[in-house]
Short mmCIF file of C-alpha atoms in Angstrom, two decimals:
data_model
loop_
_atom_site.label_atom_id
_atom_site.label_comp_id
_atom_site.label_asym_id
_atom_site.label_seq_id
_atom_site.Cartn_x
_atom_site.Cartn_y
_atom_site.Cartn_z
CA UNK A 1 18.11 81.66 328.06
CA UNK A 2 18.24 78.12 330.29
CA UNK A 3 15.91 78.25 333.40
CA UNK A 4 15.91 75.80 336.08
CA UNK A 5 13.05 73.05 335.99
CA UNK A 6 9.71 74.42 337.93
CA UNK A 7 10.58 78.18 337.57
CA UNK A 8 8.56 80.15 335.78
CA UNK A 9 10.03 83.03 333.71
CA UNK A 10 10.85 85.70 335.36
CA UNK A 11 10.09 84.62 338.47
CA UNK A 12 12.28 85.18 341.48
CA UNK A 13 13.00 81.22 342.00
CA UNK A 14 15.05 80.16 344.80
CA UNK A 15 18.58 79.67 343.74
CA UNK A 16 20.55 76.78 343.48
CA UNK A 17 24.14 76.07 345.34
CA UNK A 18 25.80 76.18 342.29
CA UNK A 19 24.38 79.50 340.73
CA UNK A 20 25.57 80.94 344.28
CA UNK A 21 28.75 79.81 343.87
CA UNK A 22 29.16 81.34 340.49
CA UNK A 23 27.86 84.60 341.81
CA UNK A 24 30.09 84.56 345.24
CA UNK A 25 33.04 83.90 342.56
CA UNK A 26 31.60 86.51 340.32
CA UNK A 27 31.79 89.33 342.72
CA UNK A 28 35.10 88.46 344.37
CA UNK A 29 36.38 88.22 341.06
CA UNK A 30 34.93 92.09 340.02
CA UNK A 31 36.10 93.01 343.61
CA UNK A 32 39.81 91.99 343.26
CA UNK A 33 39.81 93.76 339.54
CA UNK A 34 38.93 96.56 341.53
CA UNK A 35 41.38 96.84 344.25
CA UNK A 36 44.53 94.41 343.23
CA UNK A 37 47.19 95.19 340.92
CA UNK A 38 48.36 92.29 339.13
CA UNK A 39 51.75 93.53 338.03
CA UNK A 40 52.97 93.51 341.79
CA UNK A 41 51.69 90.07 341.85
CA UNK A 42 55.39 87.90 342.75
CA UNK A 43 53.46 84.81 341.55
CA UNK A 44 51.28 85.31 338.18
CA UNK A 45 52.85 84.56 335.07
CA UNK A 46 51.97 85.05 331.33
CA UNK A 47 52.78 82.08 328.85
CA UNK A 48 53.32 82.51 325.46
CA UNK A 49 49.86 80.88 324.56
CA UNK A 50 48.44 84.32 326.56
CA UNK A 51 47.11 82.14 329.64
CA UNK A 52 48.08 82.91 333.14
CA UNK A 53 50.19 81.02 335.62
CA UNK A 54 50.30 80.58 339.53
CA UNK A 55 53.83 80.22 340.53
CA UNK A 56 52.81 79.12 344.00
CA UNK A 57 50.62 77.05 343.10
CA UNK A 58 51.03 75.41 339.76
CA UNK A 59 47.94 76.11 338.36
CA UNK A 60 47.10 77.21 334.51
CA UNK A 61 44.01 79.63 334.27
CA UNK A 62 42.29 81.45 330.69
CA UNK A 63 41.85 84.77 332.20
CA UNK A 64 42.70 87.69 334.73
CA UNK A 65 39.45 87.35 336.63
CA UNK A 66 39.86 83.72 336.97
CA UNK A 67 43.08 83.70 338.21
CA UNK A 68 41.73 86.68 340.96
CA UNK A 69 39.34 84.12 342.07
CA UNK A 70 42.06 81.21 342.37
CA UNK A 71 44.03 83.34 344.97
CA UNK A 72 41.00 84.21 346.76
CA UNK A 73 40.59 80.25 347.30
CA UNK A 74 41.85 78.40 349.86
CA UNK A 75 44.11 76.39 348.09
CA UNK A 76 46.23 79.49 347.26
CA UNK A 77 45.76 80.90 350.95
CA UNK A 78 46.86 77.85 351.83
CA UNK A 79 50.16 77.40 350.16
CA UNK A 80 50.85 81.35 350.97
CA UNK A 81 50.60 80.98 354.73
CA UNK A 82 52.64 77.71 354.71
CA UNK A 83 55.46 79.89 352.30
CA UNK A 84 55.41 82.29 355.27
CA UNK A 85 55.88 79.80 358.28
CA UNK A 86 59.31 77.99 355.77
CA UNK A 87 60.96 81.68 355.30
CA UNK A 88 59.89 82.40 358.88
CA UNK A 89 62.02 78.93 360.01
CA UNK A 90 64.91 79.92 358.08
CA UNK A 91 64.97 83.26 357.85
CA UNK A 92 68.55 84.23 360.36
CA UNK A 93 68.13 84.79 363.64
CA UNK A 94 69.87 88.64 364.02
CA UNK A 95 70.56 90.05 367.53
CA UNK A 96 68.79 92.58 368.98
CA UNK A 97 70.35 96.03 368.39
CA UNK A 98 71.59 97.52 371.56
CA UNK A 99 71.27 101.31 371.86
CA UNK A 100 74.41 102.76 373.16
CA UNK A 101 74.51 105.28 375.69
CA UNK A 102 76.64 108.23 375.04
CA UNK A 103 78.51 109.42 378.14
CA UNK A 104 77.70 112.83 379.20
CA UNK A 105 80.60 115.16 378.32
CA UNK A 106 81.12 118.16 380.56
CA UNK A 107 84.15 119.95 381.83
CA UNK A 108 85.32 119.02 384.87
CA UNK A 109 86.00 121.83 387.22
CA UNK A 110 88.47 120.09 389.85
CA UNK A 111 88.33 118.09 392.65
CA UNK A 112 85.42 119.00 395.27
CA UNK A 113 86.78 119.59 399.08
CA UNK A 114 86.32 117.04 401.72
CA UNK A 115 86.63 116.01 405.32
CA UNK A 116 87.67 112.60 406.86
CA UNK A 117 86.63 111.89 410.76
CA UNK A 118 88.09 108.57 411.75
CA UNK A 119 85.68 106.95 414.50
CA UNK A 120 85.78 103.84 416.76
CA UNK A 121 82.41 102.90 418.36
CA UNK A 122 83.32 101.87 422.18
CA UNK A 123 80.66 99.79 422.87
CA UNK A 124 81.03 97.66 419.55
CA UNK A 125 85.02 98.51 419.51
CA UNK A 126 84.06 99.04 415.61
CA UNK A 127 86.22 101.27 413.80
CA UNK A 128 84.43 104.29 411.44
CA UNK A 129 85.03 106.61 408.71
CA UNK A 130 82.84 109.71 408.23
CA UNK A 131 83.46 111.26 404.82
CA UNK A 132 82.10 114.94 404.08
CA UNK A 133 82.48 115.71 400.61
CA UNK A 134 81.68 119.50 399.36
CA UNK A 135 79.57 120.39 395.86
CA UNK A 136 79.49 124.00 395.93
CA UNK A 137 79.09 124.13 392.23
CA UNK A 138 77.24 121.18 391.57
CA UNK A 139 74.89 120.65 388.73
CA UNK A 140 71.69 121.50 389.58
CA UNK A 141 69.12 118.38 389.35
CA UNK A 142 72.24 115.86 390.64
CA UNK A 143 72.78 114.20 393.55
CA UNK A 144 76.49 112.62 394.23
CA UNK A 145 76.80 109.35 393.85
CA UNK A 146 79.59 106.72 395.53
CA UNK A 147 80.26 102.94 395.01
CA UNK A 148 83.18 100.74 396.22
CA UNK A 149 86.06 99.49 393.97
CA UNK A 150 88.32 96.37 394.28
CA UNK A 151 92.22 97.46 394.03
CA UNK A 152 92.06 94.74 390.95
CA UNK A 153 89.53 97.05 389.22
CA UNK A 154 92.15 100.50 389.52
CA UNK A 155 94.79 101.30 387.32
CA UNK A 156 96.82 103.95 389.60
CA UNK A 157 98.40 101.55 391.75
CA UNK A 158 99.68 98.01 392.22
CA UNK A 159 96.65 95.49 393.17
CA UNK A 160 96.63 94.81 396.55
CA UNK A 161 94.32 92.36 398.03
CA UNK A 162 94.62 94.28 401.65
CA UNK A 163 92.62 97.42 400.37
CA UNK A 164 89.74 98.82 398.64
CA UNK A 165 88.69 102.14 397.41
CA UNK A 166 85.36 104.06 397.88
CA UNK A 167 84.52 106.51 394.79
CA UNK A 168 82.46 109.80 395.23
CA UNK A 169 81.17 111.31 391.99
CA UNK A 170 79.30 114.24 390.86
CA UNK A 171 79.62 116.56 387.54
CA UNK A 172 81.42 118.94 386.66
CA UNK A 173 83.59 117.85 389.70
CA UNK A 174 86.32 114.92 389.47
CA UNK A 175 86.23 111.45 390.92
CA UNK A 176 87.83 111.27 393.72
CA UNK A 177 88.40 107.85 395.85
CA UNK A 178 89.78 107.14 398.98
CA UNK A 179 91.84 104.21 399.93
CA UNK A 180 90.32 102.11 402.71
CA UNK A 181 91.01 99.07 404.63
CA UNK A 182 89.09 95.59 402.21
CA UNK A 183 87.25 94.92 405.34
CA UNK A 184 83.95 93.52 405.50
CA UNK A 185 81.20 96.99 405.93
CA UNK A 186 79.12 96.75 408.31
CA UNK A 187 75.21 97.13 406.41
CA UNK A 188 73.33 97.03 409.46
CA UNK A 189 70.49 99.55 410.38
CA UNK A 190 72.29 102.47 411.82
CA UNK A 191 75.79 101.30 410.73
CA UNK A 192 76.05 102.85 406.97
CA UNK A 193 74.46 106.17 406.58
CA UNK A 194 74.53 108.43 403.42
CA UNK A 195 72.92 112.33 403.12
CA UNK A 196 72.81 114.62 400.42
CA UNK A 197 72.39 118.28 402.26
CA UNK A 198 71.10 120.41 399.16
CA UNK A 199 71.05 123.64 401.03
CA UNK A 200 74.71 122.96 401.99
CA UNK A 201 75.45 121.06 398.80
CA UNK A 202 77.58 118.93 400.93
CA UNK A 203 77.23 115.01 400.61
CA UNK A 204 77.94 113.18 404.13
CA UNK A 205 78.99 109.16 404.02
CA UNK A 206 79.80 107.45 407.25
CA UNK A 207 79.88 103.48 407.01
CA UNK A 208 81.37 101.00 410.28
CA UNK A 209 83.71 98.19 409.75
CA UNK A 210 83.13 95.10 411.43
CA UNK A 211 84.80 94.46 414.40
CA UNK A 212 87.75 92.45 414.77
CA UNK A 213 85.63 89.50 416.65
CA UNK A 214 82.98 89.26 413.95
CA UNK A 215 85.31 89.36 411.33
CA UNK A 216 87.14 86.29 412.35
CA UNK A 217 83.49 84.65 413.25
CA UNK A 218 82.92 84.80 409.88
CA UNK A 219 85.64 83.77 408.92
CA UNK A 220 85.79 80.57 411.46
CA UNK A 221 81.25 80.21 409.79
CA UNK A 222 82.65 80.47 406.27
CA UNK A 223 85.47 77.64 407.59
CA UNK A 224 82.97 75.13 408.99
CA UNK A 225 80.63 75.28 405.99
CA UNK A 226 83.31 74.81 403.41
CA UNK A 227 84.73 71.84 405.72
CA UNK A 228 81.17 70.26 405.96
CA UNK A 229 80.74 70.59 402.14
CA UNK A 230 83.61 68.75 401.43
CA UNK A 231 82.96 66.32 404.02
CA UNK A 232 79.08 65.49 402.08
CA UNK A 233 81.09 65.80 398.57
CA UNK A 234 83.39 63.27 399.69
CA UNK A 235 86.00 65.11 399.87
CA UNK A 236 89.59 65.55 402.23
CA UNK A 237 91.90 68.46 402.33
CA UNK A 238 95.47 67.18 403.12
CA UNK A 239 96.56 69.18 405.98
CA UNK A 240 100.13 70.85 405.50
CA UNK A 241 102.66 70.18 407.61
CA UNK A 242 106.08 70.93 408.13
CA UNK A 243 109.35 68.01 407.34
CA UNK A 244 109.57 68.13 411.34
CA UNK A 245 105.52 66.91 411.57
CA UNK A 246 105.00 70.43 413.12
CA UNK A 247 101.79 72.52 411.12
CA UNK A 248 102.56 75.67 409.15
CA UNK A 249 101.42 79.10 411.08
CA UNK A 250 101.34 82.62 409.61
CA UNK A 251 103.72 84.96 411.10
CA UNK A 252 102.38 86.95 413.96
CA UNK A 253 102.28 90.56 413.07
CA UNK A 254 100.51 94.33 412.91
CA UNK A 255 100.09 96.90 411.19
CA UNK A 256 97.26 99.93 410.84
CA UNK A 257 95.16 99.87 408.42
CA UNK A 258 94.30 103.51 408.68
CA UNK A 259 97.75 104.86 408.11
CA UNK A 260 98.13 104.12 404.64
CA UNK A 261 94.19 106.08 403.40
CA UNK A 262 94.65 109.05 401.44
CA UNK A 263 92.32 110.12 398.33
CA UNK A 264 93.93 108.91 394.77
#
């Protein structure tokens, strides 16, 4: 047997960088016998001259443990991690799934009672409505809930840009909405006030209009900024005008609002 130059025999000699190579390969290759299966391998091949090919990487080798230590190397790791990143760029993008929420099915019981108060604040001159709304039979864990509805969002009625609806809900009970002048609500502390009473079970709603004066305030604000935006845009607005030279006004009118409100 060979020994390296200045070693005596059987002595434990240092080791050269090539004999640890071999060994390093040695027991990789012994390890991946071990623990890899080569018949789920996608990219070892057999050739008819019984050698084995690397798909990947184009490489011929003589054996099964040399071809363990080839994919071990970083040649191999190399070309598998830059395989990943191309399927990974053109793999298709899929959207997300969205879990959709079933709606709770329960049988409705009716319509709950309720109470109107119309209010006008004499100080403010801000008119009110108070709604009481009764859940004797509510479910138990829920609270009632409300929002506000555009007339172009209903389906009972004609749209009309002049009104709005406010929706009360709570199972097993029906919706029930009332029709309400599309006024601007007043949102100021003290001015919209909601309470669910859960010893009474009855939920209370009482929300202000603004007055007639800050309406139009807003309206004359909302006016000026538009005007000034055109103005810095650049641009005029034509004002209309009659064949005589005289300006168009609306015809003067009124009408209450409050006559027409009745649940849907």
């Amino acid at each position: 047997m060979d020994r390296d130059w200045g070693a005596k025999t059987g002595g434990g000699g240092v080791a050269s960088g090539d004999h640890t190579n071999i060994a390093r390969r040695e027991r990789l290759r012994q390890l991946a016998l071990d623990t890899i299966d080569l018949e789920k391998d996608p990219y070892l091949m057999r050739n008819h001259l019984g050698s084995y090919e690397c798909k990947l990487c184009l490489t011929l080798h003589n054996n099964e443990g040399n071809y363990l230590a080839h994919t071990q190397g970083r040649r191999h790791q190399s070309n598998l991690a830059r395989r990943a990143a191309r399927e990974a760029r053109n793999a298709p993008v899929t959207a997300p799934t969205v879990k959709r929420i079933q709606p709770r099915k329960t049988v409705k019981i009716g319509r709950p009672g309720y109470r109107i108060v119309k209010q006008k604040d004499p100080s403010t001159k801000q008119l009110s409505l108070l709604f009481n709304v009764e859940y004797p039979e509510i479910v138990e864990g829920l609270q009632p809930r409300y929002r506000f509805m555009s007339a172009y969002e209903q389906r009972k009625e004609a749209p009309d840009k002049d009104w709005q609806y406010l929706l009360f809900a709570a199972e097993p009970y029906e919706t029930i909405a009332f029709k309400i002048p599309n006024w601007e609500v007043d949102k100021d502390q003290g001015k919209f006030f909601n309470q669910w009473d859960k010893d009474k079970l009855v939920f209370t709603l009482q929300l202000f209009f603004k007055s007639k004066q800050q309406r139009e305030e807003a309206k004359a604000k909302a006016a000026t900024l538009s005007k000034q935006a055109q103005i810095n845009a650049g641009i005029t607005e034509p004002s209309q005008e009659t064949a005589d030279g005289q300006a168009l006004q609306a015809p003067q009118g009124s009408y209450n609002p409050f006559t027409g409100i009745a649940p849907m």
